[in-house]
Amino acid sequence: NILISTSSSAEEESMEGVEPDFGLVDFGLAVDAARWMDPSQENPKGNSEWQFQDVGGDCRYWPSSAWRQFEVGCYELTRTSALCMEYQTHLDLQGLGITALQVLVEMLPASLSSDMKAGGALTFALRALQAVWADYWKHASHFWSCLLNTFRNGGDWNVLKNEFVTLAVHQLISQRLHRVRHALSDLLLCIRSSAMPPLCAGDAAALIPAL
């Protein structure tokens, strides 16, 4: 879980008695990483707990493999080795990466001018990143609300899962994440070819591949 205050310390001092704004991200249950994964020569303590434990959490931060596991269960997930491996080893990385990307995009100006002559290509790349992120977040939030409504109203999970299978939700999420990655790659190229100060360019060039 991550708690993020949106007020600076100076603001908080001047707003005595006012409740701070914050965001809470539930990444799901904590598990023993070694036991969670399949046993192997590199992981002799593996117990394949991913097959019968449900980590839950805020699905807006799930990778596509978690959506697939929700749709059809762990046994169907094993038919796609890449998704199976992602589900066993990348849940935390995905959640942290999406959180970092969300912070980056939401800290950008809401309206980036396309008339900036010196940084036109860079500005365009940032606007493109904002657009694909907004599209990802809209779809992820829609499906998240479907899960939340089913939970709150005692709905039929099997009906919801069948709807998600029909929609191929895991593929829709995967496609939008690929667009985000493509936008990040374009942004990195623009940064490396821009006239940004070396220190700023170096920091940015180190951050983007990490996302």
mmCIF file of C-alpha atoms in Angstrom:
data_model
loop_
_atom_site.group_PDB
_atom_site.id
_atom_site.type_symbol
_atom_site.label_atom_id
_atom_site.label_comp_id
_atom_site.label_asym_id
_atom_site.label_seq_id
_atom_site.Cartn_x
_atom_site.Cartn_y
_atom_site.Cartn_z
ATOM 1 C CA ASN A 1 0.000 0.000 0.000
ATOM 2 C CA ILE A 2 1.200 3.499 -0.807
ATOM 3 C CA LEU A 3 -0.058 6.672 0.879
ATOM 4 C CA ILE A 4 0.690 9.873 -1.027
ATOM 5 C CA SER A 5 -0.053 13.322 0.388
ATOM 6 C CA THR A 6 -0.718 15.943 -2.278
ATOM 7 C CA SER A 7 0.010 18.878 0.041
ATOM 8 C CA SER A 8 3.468 20.291 0.708
ATOM 9 C CA SER A 9 4.650 20.714 4.303
ATOM 10 C CA ALA A 10 4.295 24.493 3.976
ATOM 11 C CA GLU A 11 0.712 24.123 2.807
ATOM 12 C CA GLU A 12 -0.054 21.725 5.624
ATOM 13 C CA GLU A 13 1.270 24.172 8.208
ATOM 14 C CA SER A 14 -1.034 26.890 6.870
ATOM 15 C CA MET A 15 -4.042 24.547 6.758
ATOM 16 C CA GLU A 16 -4.246 23.479 10.392
ATOM 17 C CA GLY A 17 -7.355 21.443 11.021
ATOM 18 C CA VAL A 18 -7.886 20.682 7.321
ATOM 19 C CA GLU A 19 -7.808 17.038 6.291
ATOM 20 C CA PRO A 20 -4.924 16.316 3.846
ATOM 21 C CA ASP A 21 -5.583 14.912 0.395
ATOM 22 C CA PHE A 22 -4.089 11.524 -0.241
ATOM 23 C CA GLY A 23 -4.147 8.514 -2.502
ATOM 24 C CA LEU A 24 -4.143 4.906 -1.328
ATOM 25 C CA VAL A 25 -3.102 2.098 -3.650
ATOM 26 C CA ASP A 26 -3.865 -1.467 -2.607
ATOM 27 C CA PHE A 27 -1.489 -3.773 -4.464
ATOM 28 C CA GLY A 28 -3.016 -6.856 -2.848
ATOM 29 C CA LEU A 29 -1.954 -9.479 -0.324
ATOM 30 C CA ALA A 30 1.649 -9.993 0.713
ATOM 31 C CA VAL A 31 3.047 -13.387 -0.212
ATOM 32 C CA ASP A 32 6.319 -15.256 0.155
ATOM 33 C CA ALA A 33 7.915 -14.583 -3.242
ATOM 34 C CA ALA A 34 9.825 -17.873 -3.351
ATOM 35 C CA ARG A 35 6.833 -20.023 -2.393
ATOM 36 C CA TRP A 36 4.574 -18.038 -4.743
ATOM 37 C CA MET A 37 6.540 -19.134 -7.814
ATOM 38 C CA ASP A 38 6.956 -22.589 -9.341
ATOM 39 C CA PRO A 39 9.812 -24.742 -8.006
ATOM 40 C CA SER A 40 12.936 -24.746 -10.136
ATOM 41 C CA GLN A 41 16.673 -25.200 -9.828
ATOM 42 C CA GLU A 42 16.985 -21.476 -9.163
ATOM 43 C CA ASN A 43 13.991 -21.484 -6.796
ATOM 44 C CA PRO A 44 13.973 -24.796 -4.857
ATOM 45 C CA LYS A 45 11.544 -23.398 -2.266
ATOM 46 C CA GLY A 46 8.892 -22.778 -4.894
ATOM 47 C CA ASN A 47 5.458 -24.100 -3.994
ATOM 48 C CA SER A 48 3.376 -22.758 -6.902
ATOM 49 C CA GLU A 49 1.141 -20.840 -4.494
ATOM 50 C CA TRP A 50 0.162 -18.563 -7.387
ATOM 51 C CA GLN A 51 -2.135 -21.372 -8.537
ATOM 52 C CA PHE A 52 -4.390 -21.291 -5.465
ATOM 53 C CA GLN A 53 -3.871 -17.896 -3.803
ATOM 54 C CA ASP A 54 -5.586 -14.769 -5.071
ATOM 55 C CA VAL A 55 -3.567 -11.622 -4.402
ATOM 56 C CA GLY A 56 -6.440 -9.276 -5.329
ATOM 57 C CA GLY A 57 -5.607 -5.586 -5.003
ATOM 58 C CA ASP A 58 -6.416 -2.599 -7.201
ATOM 59 C CA CYS A 59 -6.779 -4.039 -10.690
ATOM 60 C CA ARG A 60 -5.936 -0.721 -12.353
ATOM 61 C CA TYR A 61 -2.326 -1.626 -11.526
ATOM 62 C CA TRP A 62 -2.530 -5.241 -12.727
ATOM 63 C CA PRO A 63 -0.506 -6.588 -15.657
ATOM 64 C CA SER A 64 -2.433 -8.260 -18.456
ATOM 65 C CA SER A 65 -1.586 -11.688 -17.003
ATOM 66 C CA ALA A 66 -3.535 -10.881 -13.827
ATOM 67 C CA TRP A 67 -6.545 -9.927 -15.919
ATOM 68 C CA ARG A 68 -6.232 -13.230 -17.793
ATOM 69 C CA GLN A 69 -5.979 -15.137 -14.528
ATOM 70 C CA PHE A 70 -9.162 -13.420 -13.337
ATOM 71 C CA GLU A 71 -10.948 -14.311 -16.571
ATOM 72 C CA VAL A 72 -10.104 -18.000 -16.848
ATOM 73 C CA GLY A 73 -8.081 -19.079 -13.807
ATOM 74 C CA CYS A 74 -4.559 -20.321 -13.261
ATOM 75 C CA TYR A 75 -4.776 -23.548 -15.269
ATOM 76 C CA GLU A 76 -5.698 -21.736 -18.468
ATOM 77 C CA LEU A 77 -2.972 -19.191 -17.733
ATOM 78 C CA THR A 78 -0.330 -21.933 -17.882
ATOM 79 C CA ARG A 79 -1.103 -22.376 -21.586
ATOM 80 C CA THR A 80 0.650 -19.059 -22.272
ATOM 81 C CA SER A 81 4.144 -19.273 -20.811
ATOM 82 C CA ALA A 82 4.908 -15.549 -21.087
ATOM 83 C CA LEU A 83 1.751 -14.560 -19.200
ATOM 84 C CA CYS A 84 2.305 -17.322 -16.662
ATOM 85 C CA MET A 85 5.842 -16.125 -15.966
ATOM 86 C CA GLU A 86 4.710 -12.494 -15.782
ATOM 87 C CA TYR A 87 2.029 -13.391 -13.239
ATOM 88 C CA GLN A 88 4.558 -15.231 -11.071
ATOM 89 C CA THR A 89 7.363 -12.683 -11.175
ATOM 90 C CA HIS A 90 6.158 -9.214 -12.203
ATOM 91 C CA LEU A 91 3.083 -8.278 -10.188
ATOM 92 C CA ASP A 92 5.025 -5.954 -7.869
ATOM 93 C CA LEU A 93 7.100 -4.484 -10.692
ATOM 94 C CA GLN A 94 3.966 -3.754 -12.703
ATOM 95 C CA GLY A 95 2.222 -2.075 -9.784
ATOM 96 C CA LEU A 96 5.241 0.047 -8.929
ATOM 97 C CA GLY A 97 5.871 0.932 -12.583
ATOM 98 C CA ILE A 98 2.287 2.023 -13.211
ATOM 99 C CA THR A 99 2.385 4.103 -10.027
ATOM 100 C CA ALA A 100 5.609 5.838 -11.092
ATOM 101 C CA LEU A 101 4.223 6.452 -14.586
ATOM 102 C CA GLN A 102 1.021 7.859 -13.122
ATOM 103 C CA VAL A 103 2.995 10.283 -10.946
ATOM 104 C CA LEU A 104 5.079 11.394 -13.946
ATOM 105 C CA VAL A 105 2.123 11.976 -16.269
ATOM 106 C CA GLU A 106 -0.050 13.691 -13.686
ATOM 107 C CA MET A 107 2.786 16.067 -12.774
ATOM 108 C CA LEU A 108 2.981 17.270 -16.382
ATOM 109 C CA PRO A 109 1.099 20.471 -17.269
ATOM 110 C CA ALA A 110 -2.510 19.688 -18.118
ATOM 111 C CA SER A 111 -2.139 21.576 -21.410
ATOM 112 C CA LEU A 112 1.187 21.422 -23.238
ATOM 113 C CA SER A 113 1.602 24.083 -25.915
ATOM 114 C CA SER A 114 2.449 22.717 -29.358
ATOM 115 C CA ASP A 115 3.869 26.114 -30.352
ATOM 116 C CA MET A 116 7.112 25.700 -28.415
ATOM 117 C CA LYS A 117 9.672 26.047 -31.232
ATOM 118 C CA ALA A 118 12.727 24.800 -29.360
ATOM 119 C CA GLY A 119 11.001 21.763 -27.915
ATOM 120 C CA GLY A 120 8.334 21.049 -30.478
ATOM 121 C CA ALA A 121 9.147 17.355 -30.934
ATOM 122 C CA LEU A 122 9.603 16.864 -27.202
ATOM 123 C CA THR A 123 6.323 18.614 -26.468
ATOM 124 C CA PHE A 124 4.552 16.448 -29.038
ATOM 125 C CA ALA A 125 6.020 13.304 -27.450
ATOM 126 C CA LEU A 126 4.855 14.393 -23.996
ATOM 127 C CA ARG A 127 1.367 15.115 -25.297
ATOM 128 C CA ALA A 128 1.291 11.692 -26.939
ATOM 129 C CA LEU A 129 2.276 10.081 -23.639
ATOM 130 C CA GLN A 130 -0.504 11.969 -21.863
ATOM 131 C CA ALA A 131 -3.031 10.774 -24.452
ATOM 132 C CA VAL A 132 -2.138 7.067 -24.324
ATOM 133 C CA TRP A 133 -1.938 7.142 -20.538
ATOM 134 C CA ALA A 134 -5.411 8.714 -20.347
ATOM 135 C CA ASP A 135 -6.731 5.986 -22.661
ATOM 136 C CA TYR A 136 -5.156 3.233 -20.547
ATOM 137 C CA TRP A 137 -6.430 4.707 -17.297
ATOM 138 C CA LYS A 138 -9.959 5.159 -18.689
ATOM 139 C CA HIS A 139 -10.218 1.503 -19.693
ATOM 140 C CA ALA A 140 -8.528 0.136 -16.578
ATOM 141 C CA SER A 141 -10.781 2.274 -14.370
ATOM 142 C CA HIS A 142 -13.888 1.097 -16.230
ATOM 143 C CA PHE A 143 -13.066 -2.560 -15.673
ATOM 144 C CA TRP A 144 -12.045 -1.805 -12.081
ATOM 145 C CA SER A 145 -15.467 -0.255 -11.463
ATOM 146 C CA CYS A 146 -17.107 -3.420 -12.830
ATOM 147 C CA LEU A 147 -15.228 -5.529 -10.280
ATOM 148 C CA LEU A 148 -15.961 -3.081 -7.497
ATOM 149 C CA ASN A 149 -19.680 -2.947 -8.274
ATOM 150 C CA THR A 150 -19.880 -6.748 -8.364
ATOM 151 C CA PHE A 151 -18.182 -6.939 -4.973
ATOM 152 C CA ARG A 152 -20.282 -4.209 -3.349
ATOM 153 C CA ASN A 153 -23.611 -5.438 -4.714
ATOM 154 C CA GLY A 154 -23.057 -9.162 -4.268
ATOM 155 C CA GLY A 155 -23.088 -9.753 -8.006
ATOM 156 C CA ASP A 156 -22.315 -12.933 -9.896
ATOM 157 C CA TRP A 157 -18.558 -13.222 -10.432
ATOM 158 C CA ASN A 158 -18.956 -15.922 -13.075
ATOM 159 C CA VAL A 159 -21.173 -13.650 -15.155
ATOM 160 C CA LEU A 160 -18.588 -10.875 -14.911
ATOM 161 C CA LYS A 161 -15.749 -13.216 -15.812
ATOM 162 C CA ASN A 162 -17.625 -14.476 -18.855
ATOM 163 C CA GLU A 163 -18.245 -10.875 -19.942
ATOM 164 C CA PHE A 164 -14.536 -10.138 -19.593
ATOM 165 C CA VAL A 165 -13.630 -13.245 -21.595
ATOM 166 C CA THR A 166 -15.977 -12.135 -24.379
ATOM 167 C CA LEU A 167 -14.439 -8.671 -24.364
ATOM 168 C CA ALA A 168 -10.892 -10.122 -24.108
ATOM 169 C CA VAL A 169 -10.149 -7.604 -21.379
ATOM 170 C CA HIS A 170 -6.595 -8.869 -20.873
ATOM 171 C CA GLN A 171 -5.875 -8.134 -24.543
ATOM 172 C CA LEU A 172 -7.432 -4.666 -24.350
ATOM 173 C CA ILE A 173 -5.239 -3.864 -21.353
ATOM 174 C CA SER A 174 -2.173 -5.340 -23.050
ATOM 175 C CA GLN A 175 -2.741 -3.262 -26.188
ATOM 176 C CA ARG A 176 -2.986 -0.053 -24.203
ATOM 177 C CA LEU A 177 0.098 -0.855 -22.170
ATOM 178 C CA HIS A 178 1.988 -1.462 -25.420
ATOM 179 C CA ARG A 179 0.894 1.982 -26.629
ATOM 180 C CA VAL A 180 2.178 3.484 -23.401
ATOM 181 C CA ARG A 181 5.530 1.738 -23.852
ATOM 182 C CA HIS A 182 5.716 2.937 -27.462
ATOM 183 C CA ALA A 183 5.034 6.510 -26.340
ATOM 184 C CA LEU A 184 7.752 6.212 -23.699
ATOM 185 C CA SER A 185 10.203 4.961 -26.341
ATOM 186 C CA ASP A 186 9.368 7.914 -28.609
ATOM 187 C CA LEU A 187 9.809 10.272 -25.664
ATOM 188 C CA LEU A 188 13.223 8.792 -24.900
ATOM 189 C CA LEU A 189 14.361 9.317 -28.504
ATOM 190 C CA CYS A 190 13.223 12.941 -28.354
ATOM 191 C CA ILE A 191 15.072 13.513 -25.082
ATOM 192 C CA ARG A 192 18.310 12.061 -26.460
ATOM 193 C CA SER A 193 18.135 14.262 -29.565
ATOM 194 C CA SER A 194 16.907 17.410 -27.817
ATOM 195 C CA ALA A 195 18.831 20.475 -26.705
ATOM 196 C CA MET A 196 18.040 19.852 -23.038
ATOM 197 C CA PRO A 197 20.840 20.630 -20.541
ATOM 198 C CA PRO A 198 23.021 17.512 -20.165
ATOM 199 C CA LEU A 199 22.138 17.044 -16.501
ATOM 200 C CA CYS A 200 18.386 17.152 -17.145
ATOM 201 C CA ALA A 201 18.655 15.011 -20.243
ATOM 202 C CA GLY A 202 20.723 12.451 -18.351
ATOM 203 C CA ASP A 203 18.201 12.197 -15.535
ATOM 204 C CA ALA A 204 15.305 11.872 -17.958
ATOM 205 C CA ALA A 205 17.134 9.311 -20.101
ATOM 206 C CA ALA A 206 17.713 7.198 -16.984
ATOM 207 C CA LEU A 207 14.091 7.483 -15.807
ATOM 208 C CA ILE A 208 12.224 6.631 -19.016
ATOM 209 C CA PRO A 209 13.734 3.140 -19.602
ATOM 210 C CA ALA A 210 13.023 2.279 -15.948
ATOM 211 C CA LEU A 211 9.333 2.911 -16.578
#
